[in-house]
């Protein structure tokens, strides 16, 4: 995939980090299987990306609200990661990578969800 558009969504750090999180999660799903928890995690990660896409052209309170929805979905991703860890489904290194990417996207989304 070419990520050349520096002025659209790809110019947003949050979009690129969320894409990285989604890619990493897809790798986990490929290894552990597609059950209700991984499907929910996939939906939540996709919702993060879709809400960022909706927030990008929006302004003011509408933009902040869309980023808030994305932040809520990232919070749900945290729970999915915790469940995968408790089940012992994912290697420690991959869990750490998922947690770091999710922490980063959550921190950015929290800031972006405040109206400027």
Short mmCIF file of N, CA and C in Angstrom, two decimals:
data_model
loop_
_atom_site.label_atom_id
_atom_site.label_comp_id
_atom_site.label_asym_id
_atom_site.label_seq_id
_atom_site.Cartn_x
_atom_site.Cartn_y
_atom_site.Cartn_z
N UNK A 1 0.84 -1.17 0.00
CA UNK A 1 0.00 0.00 0.00
C UNK A 1 0.89 1.24 0.00
N UNK A 2 0.56 2.18 -0.84
CA UNK A 2 1.31 3.43 -0.93
C UNK A 2 0.70 4.44 0.03
N UNK A 3 1.53 4.98 0.88
CA UNK A 3 1.06 5.99 1.84
C UNK A 3 1.68 7.34 1.50
N UNK A 4 1.44 7.80 0.29
CA UNK A 4 2.11 9.00 -0.19
C UNK A 4 1.37 10.29 0.10
N UNK A 5 0.10 10.22 0.36
CA UNK A 5 -0.69 11.43 0.54
C UNK A 5 -0.36 12.07 1.88
N UNK A 6 0.52 13.04 1.86
CA UNK A 6 0.96 13.69 3.10
C UNK A 6 -0.02 14.74 3.59
N UNK A 7 -1.05 15.03 2.82
CA UNK A 7 -1.97 16.10 3.19
C UNK A 7 -3.36 15.58 3.56
N UNK A 8 -3.60 14.31 3.38
CA UNK A 8 -4.89 13.73 3.75
C UNK A 8 -4.77 13.01 5.08
N UNK A 9 -5.48 11.93 5.18
CA UNK A 9 -5.47 11.13 6.41
C UNK A 9 -4.06 10.69 6.81
N UNK A 10 -3.24 10.36 5.83
CA UNK A 10 -1.90 9.85 6.12
C UNK A 10 -1.00 10.90 6.77
N UNK A 11 -1.41 12.15 6.71
CA UNK A 11 -0.65 13.20 7.39
C UNK A 11 -0.90 13.17 8.90
N UNK A 12 -1.94 12.47 9.31
CA UNK A 12 -2.27 12.40 10.74
C UNK A 12 -1.50 11.25 11.40
N UNK A 13 -0.71 11.57 12.41
CA UNK A 13 0.01 10.52 13.15
C UNK A 13 -0.96 9.49 13.71
N UNK A 14 -2.10 9.95 14.20
CA UNK A 14 -3.06 9.03 14.80
C UNK A 14 -3.54 8.00 13.79
N UNK A 15 -3.72 8.40 12.55
CA UNK A 15 -4.19 7.46 11.53
C UNK A 15 -3.12 6.40 11.26
N UNK A 16 -1.88 6.82 11.14
CA UNK A 16 -0.79 5.87 10.87
C UNK A 16 -0.59 4.91 12.05
N UNK A 17 -0.65 5.40 13.27
CA UNK A 17 -0.50 4.54 14.45
C UNK A 17 -1.66 3.55 14.52
N UNK A 18 -2.86 4.01 14.24
CA UNK A 18 -4.02 3.12 14.28
C UNK A 18 -3.97 2.07 13.19
N UNK A 19 -3.44 2.42 12.02
CA UNK A 19 -3.21 1.42 10.97
C UNK A 19 -2.22 0.37 11.45
N UNK A 20 -1.14 0.81 12.11
CA UNK A 20 -0.14 -0.14 12.63
C UNK A 20 -0.77 -1.07 13.66
N UNK A 21 -1.60 -0.51 14.54
CA UNK A 21 -2.28 -1.35 15.54
C UNK A 21 -3.16 -2.39 14.85
N UNK A 22 -3.91 -1.96 13.86
CA UNK A 22 -4.82 -2.86 13.15
C UNK A 22 -4.03 -3.98 12.46
N UNK A 23 -2.93 -3.62 11.81
CA UNK A 23 -2.08 -4.64 11.16
C UNK A 23 -1.58 -5.67 12.18
N UNK A 24 -1.11 -5.18 13.31
CA UNK A 24 -0.60 -6.07 14.36
C UNK A 24 -1.72 -6.98 14.88
N UNK A 25 -2.89 -6.42 15.09
CA UNK A 25 -4.02 -7.21 15.56
C UNK A 25 -4.42 -8.27 14.54
N UNK A 26 -4.41 -7.93 13.26
CA UNK A 26 -4.72 -8.92 12.22
C UNK A 26 -3.74 -10.09 12.26
N UNK A 27 -2.47 -9.79 12.54
CA UNK A 27 -1.48 -10.86 12.68
C UNK A 27 -1.79 -11.78 13.84
N UNK A 28 -2.24 -11.20 14.94
CA UNK A 28 -2.63 -12.00 16.11
C UNK A 28 -3.83 -12.88 15.75
N UNK A 29 -4.81 -12.30 15.12
CA UNK A 29 -6.02 -13.05 14.75
C UNK A 29 -5.67 -14.21 13.83
N UNK A 30 -4.75 -13.97 12.92
CA UNK A 30 -4.32 -15.04 12.01
C UNK A 30 -3.74 -16.22 12.77
N UNK A 31 -3.02 -15.92 13.86
CA UNK A 31 -2.38 -16.98 14.65
C UNK A 31 -3.31 -17.66 15.65
N UNK A 32 -4.14 -16.86 16.33
CA UNK A 32 -4.95 -17.45 17.41
C UNK A 32 -6.34 -17.88 16.97
N UNK A 33 -6.76 -17.42 15.84
CA UNK A 33 -8.08 -17.82 15.34
C UNK A 33 -9.10 -16.71 15.47
N UNK A 34 -10.21 -16.95 14.85
CA UNK A 34 -11.27 -15.96 14.73
C UNK A 34 -12.43 -16.36 15.64
N UNK A 35 -12.36 -15.96 16.91
CA UNK A 35 -13.46 -16.25 17.84
C UNK A 35 -14.17 -14.95 18.19
N UNK A 36 -15.11 -15.00 19.13
CA UNK A 36 -15.89 -13.81 19.43
C UNK A 36 -15.04 -12.66 19.98
N UNK A 37 -13.99 -12.96 20.74
CA UNK A 37 -13.14 -11.90 21.29
C UNK A 37 -12.31 -11.25 20.19
N UNK A 38 -11.70 -12.07 19.34
CA UNK A 38 -10.87 -11.48 18.27
C UNK A 38 -11.75 -10.74 17.26
N UNK A 39 -12.95 -11.25 17.00
CA UNK A 39 -13.86 -10.53 16.09
C UNK A 39 -14.25 -9.17 16.69
N UNK A 40 -14.50 -9.15 18.00
CA UNK A 40 -14.85 -7.89 18.65
C UNK A 40 -13.66 -6.93 18.61
N UNK A 41 -12.46 -7.44 18.83
CA UNK A 41 -11.27 -6.60 18.75
C UNK A 41 -11.07 -6.03 17.35
N UNK A 42 -11.31 -6.87 16.36
CA UNK A 42 -11.18 -6.41 14.97
C UNK A 42 -12.20 -5.32 14.68
N UNK A 43 -13.44 -5.51 15.11
CA UNK A 43 -14.47 -4.49 14.90
C UNK A 43 -14.11 -3.18 15.61
N UNK A 44 -13.61 -3.28 16.84
CA UNK A 44 -13.24 -2.07 17.58
C UNK A 44 -12.09 -1.34 16.89
N UNK A 45 -11.08 -2.08 16.44
CA UNK A 45 -9.94 -1.46 15.76
C UNK A 45 -10.38 -0.83 14.44
N UNK A 46 -11.28 -1.49 13.73
CA UNK A 46 -11.81 -0.92 12.49
C UNK A 46 -12.61 0.34 12.78
N UNK A 47 -13.36 0.33 13.87
CA UNK A 47 -14.14 1.49 14.25
C UNK A 47 -13.25 2.68 14.60
N UNK A 48 -12.11 2.41 15.24
CA UNK A 48 -11.14 3.48 15.51
C UNK A 48 -10.76 4.14 14.19
N UNK A 49 -10.35 3.33 13.22
CA UNK A 49 -9.93 3.88 11.93
C UNK A 49 -11.06 4.62 11.22
N UNK A 50 -12.23 4.03 11.21
CA UNK A 50 -13.36 4.67 10.52
C UNK A 50 -13.75 5.99 11.17
N UNK A 51 -13.71 6.06 12.49
CA UNK A 51 -14.05 7.31 13.17
C UNK A 51 -12.98 8.37 12.97
N UNK A 52 -11.73 7.96 12.86
CA UNK A 52 -10.67 8.92 12.53
C UNK A 52 -10.94 9.48 11.13
N UNK A 53 -11.31 8.59 10.21
CA UNK A 53 -11.63 9.03 8.86
C UNK A 53 -12.80 10.01 8.83
N UNK A 54 -13.80 9.78 9.67
CA UNK A 54 -14.94 10.70 9.75
C UNK A 54 -14.55 12.01 10.43
N UNK A 55 -13.65 11.95 11.40
CA UNK A 55 -13.24 13.16 12.13
C UNK A 55 -12.35 14.06 11.28
N UNK A 56 -11.58 13.46 10.39
CA UNK A 56 -10.58 14.21 9.63
C UNK A 56 -11.16 15.46 8.95
N UNK A 57 -12.25 15.37 8.20
CA UNK A 57 -12.75 16.58 7.55
C UNK A 57 -13.68 17.41 8.43
N UNK A 58 -14.09 16.87 9.57
CA UNK A 58 -15.04 17.57 10.45
C UNK A 58 -14.35 18.70 11.20
N UNK A 59 -15.14 19.55 11.81
CA UNK A 59 -14.61 20.69 12.56
C UNK A 59 -15.33 20.82 13.90
N UNK A 60 -14.68 21.49 14.83
CA UNK A 60 -15.30 21.85 16.10
C UNK A 60 -15.78 20.68 16.92
N UNK A 61 -16.98 20.84 17.48
CA UNK A 61 -17.53 19.82 18.38
C UNK A 61 -17.77 18.50 17.67
N UNK A 62 -18.13 18.55 16.40
CA UNK A 62 -18.36 17.31 15.64
C UNK A 62 -17.06 16.52 15.52
N UNK A 63 -15.98 17.20 15.24
CA UNK A 63 -14.67 16.55 15.14
C UNK A 63 -14.29 15.92 16.48
N UNK A 64 -14.43 16.68 17.56
CA UNK A 64 -14.08 16.19 18.89
C UNK A 64 -14.93 14.97 19.26
N UNK A 65 -16.22 15.01 18.93
CA UNK A 65 -17.11 13.89 19.24
C UNK A 65 -16.68 12.62 18.49
N UNK A 66 -16.30 12.76 17.25
CA UNK A 66 -15.87 11.59 16.48
C UNK A 66 -14.57 11.00 17.03
N UNK A 67 -13.66 11.88 17.45
CA UNK A 67 -12.44 11.39 18.08
C UNK A 67 -12.75 10.74 19.43
N UNK A 68 -13.76 11.24 20.14
CA UNK A 68 -14.16 10.62 21.41
C UNK A 68 -14.69 9.22 21.19
N UNK A 69 -15.47 9.03 20.14
CA UNK A 69 -15.97 7.68 19.81
C UNK A 69 -14.79 6.76 19.49
N UNK A 70 -13.83 7.26 18.72
CA UNK A 70 -12.64 6.46 18.41
C UNK A 70 -11.88 6.11 19.68
N UNK A 71 -11.79 7.06 20.61
CA UNK A 71 -11.11 6.81 21.89
C UNK A 71 -11.82 5.71 22.67
N UNK A 72 -13.14 5.72 22.68
CA UNK A 72 -13.91 4.67 23.36
C UNK A 72 -13.64 3.30 22.74
N UNK A 73 -13.53 3.25 21.43
CA UNK A 73 -13.22 1.99 20.75
C UNK A 73 -11.81 1.52 21.07
N UNK A 74 -10.86 2.45 21.19
CA UNK A 74 -9.50 2.09 21.57
C UNK A 74 -9.48 1.52 22.99
N UNK A 75 -10.34 2.06 23.86
CA UNK A 75 -10.45 1.52 25.22
C UNK A 75 -10.95 0.08 25.17
N UNK A 76 -11.88 -0.20 24.29
CA UNK A 76 -12.36 -1.57 24.12
C UNK A 76 -11.22 -2.48 23.64
N UNK A 77 -10.35 -1.96 22.79
CA UNK A 77 -9.19 -2.74 22.34
C UNK A 77 -8.30 -3.13 23.51
N UNK A 78 -8.19 -2.25 24.51
CA UNK A 78 -7.42 -2.57 25.71
C UNK A 78 -7.96 -3.81 26.39
N UNK A 79 -9.26 -3.90 26.50
CA UNK A 79 -9.90 -5.06 27.13
C UNK A 79 -9.65 -6.32 26.32
N UNK A 80 -9.73 -6.22 25.01
CA UNK A 80 -9.46 -7.38 24.15
C UNK A 80 -8.03 -7.87 24.36
N UNK A 81 -7.07 -6.95 24.43
CA UNK A 81 -5.67 -7.33 24.67
C UNK A 81 -5.55 -8.04 26.02
N UNK A 82 -6.21 -7.50 27.05
CA UNK A 82 -6.18 -8.13 28.37
C UNK A 82 -6.74 -9.55 28.33
N UNK A 83 -7.84 -9.73 27.64
CA UNK A 83 -8.44 -11.07 27.53
C UNK A 83 -7.50 -12.03 26.82
N UNK A 84 -6.90 -11.58 25.73
CA UNK A 84 -5.95 -12.43 25.00
C UNK A 84 -4.78 -12.82 25.89
N UNK A 85 -4.32 -11.87 26.71
CA UNK A 85 -3.22 -12.18 27.64
C UNK A 85 -3.66 -13.21 28.68
N UNK A 86 -4.81 -13.01 29.27
CA UNK A 86 -5.30 -13.94 30.29
C UNK A 86 -5.50 -15.35 29.74
N UNK A 87 -5.91 -15.44 28.50
CA UNK A 87 -6.09 -16.75 27.88
C UNK A 87 -4.77 -17.39 27.47
N UNK A 88 -3.69 -16.60 27.47
CA UNK A 88 -2.40 -17.14 27.07
C UNK A 88 -2.28 -17.37 25.58
N UNK A 89 -3.07 -16.63 24.81
CA UNK A 89 -3.12 -16.84 23.37
C UNK A 89 -2.00 -16.16 22.59
N UNK A 90 -1.35 -15.17 23.19
CA UNK A 90 -0.43 -14.32 22.43
C UNK A 90 0.91 -14.24 23.15
N UNK A 91 1.98 -14.29 22.38
CA UNK A 91 3.33 -14.18 22.94
C UNK A 91 3.53 -12.82 23.61
N UNK A 92 4.37 -12.80 24.62
CA UNK A 92 4.60 -11.58 25.40
C UNK A 92 5.07 -10.42 24.53
N UNK A 93 5.94 -10.70 23.56
CA UNK A 93 6.47 -9.62 22.71
C UNK A 93 5.35 -8.99 21.88
N UNK A 94 4.47 -9.82 21.37
CA UNK A 94 3.38 -9.30 20.56
C UNK A 94 2.36 -8.55 21.42
N UNK A 95 2.12 -9.05 22.62
CA UNK A 95 1.26 -8.32 23.55
C UNK A 95 1.83 -6.94 23.85
N UNK A 96 3.13 -6.89 24.08
CA UNK A 96 3.78 -5.61 24.37
C UNK A 96 3.63 -4.64 23.20
N UNK A 97 3.79 -5.15 21.99
CA UNK A 97 3.64 -4.31 20.79
C UNK A 97 2.19 -3.81 20.68
N UNK A 98 1.23 -4.69 20.87
CA UNK A 98 -0.18 -4.28 20.82
C UNK A 98 -0.47 -3.23 21.88
N UNK A 99 0.01 -3.47 23.10
CA UNK A 99 -0.24 -2.53 24.20
C UNK A 99 0.37 -1.15 23.91
N UNK A 100 1.59 -1.14 23.39
CA UNK A 100 2.25 0.14 23.12
C UNK A 100 1.51 0.91 22.02
N UNK A 101 1.16 0.23 20.94
CA UNK A 101 0.43 0.91 19.87
C UNK A 101 -0.94 1.39 20.36
N UNK A 102 -1.61 0.58 21.15
CA UNK A 102 -2.92 0.98 21.67
C UNK A 102 -2.78 2.12 22.68
N UNK A 103 -1.73 2.10 23.48
CA UNK A 103 -1.48 3.20 24.42
C UNK A 103 -1.28 4.50 23.64
N UNK A 104 -0.47 4.42 22.58
CA UNK A 104 -0.21 5.61 21.77
C UNK A 104 -1.48 6.14 21.12
N UNK A 105 -2.26 5.23 20.52
CA UNK A 105 -3.47 5.72 19.85
C UNK A 105 -4.46 6.27 20.88
N UNK A 106 -4.55 5.65 22.04
CA UNK A 106 -5.44 6.15 23.07
C UNK A 106 -5.04 7.54 23.56
N UNK A 107 -3.75 7.74 23.77
CA UNK A 107 -3.27 9.04 24.24
C UNK A 107 -3.55 10.13 23.21
N UNK A 108 -3.30 9.83 21.95
CA UNK A 108 -3.56 10.82 20.90
C UNK A 108 -5.05 11.11 20.77
N UNK A 109 -5.85 10.05 20.80
CA UNK A 109 -7.30 10.24 20.66
C UNK A 109 -7.88 11.01 21.84
N UNK A 110 -7.37 10.77 23.04
CA UNK A 110 -7.84 11.51 24.21
C UNK A 110 -7.61 13.01 24.00
N UNK A 111 -6.40 13.35 23.55
CA UNK A 111 -6.10 14.77 23.30
C UNK A 111 -6.98 15.35 22.19
N UNK A 112 -7.13 14.57 21.11
CA UNK A 112 -7.91 15.05 19.97
C UNK A 112 -9.40 15.17 20.28
N UNK A 113 -9.87 14.46 21.29
CA UNK A 113 -11.30 14.48 21.61
C UNK A 113 -11.73 15.73 22.37
N UNK A 114 -10.77 16.55 22.77
CA UNK A 114 -11.10 17.81 23.45
C UNK A 114 -11.26 18.89 22.40
N UNK A 115 -12.38 19.58 22.46
CA UNK A 115 -12.65 20.63 21.48
C UNK A 115 -11.65 21.76 21.63
N UNK A 116 -11.15 22.21 20.51
CA UNK A 116 -10.16 23.31 20.53
C UNK A 116 -10.81 24.64 20.28
#
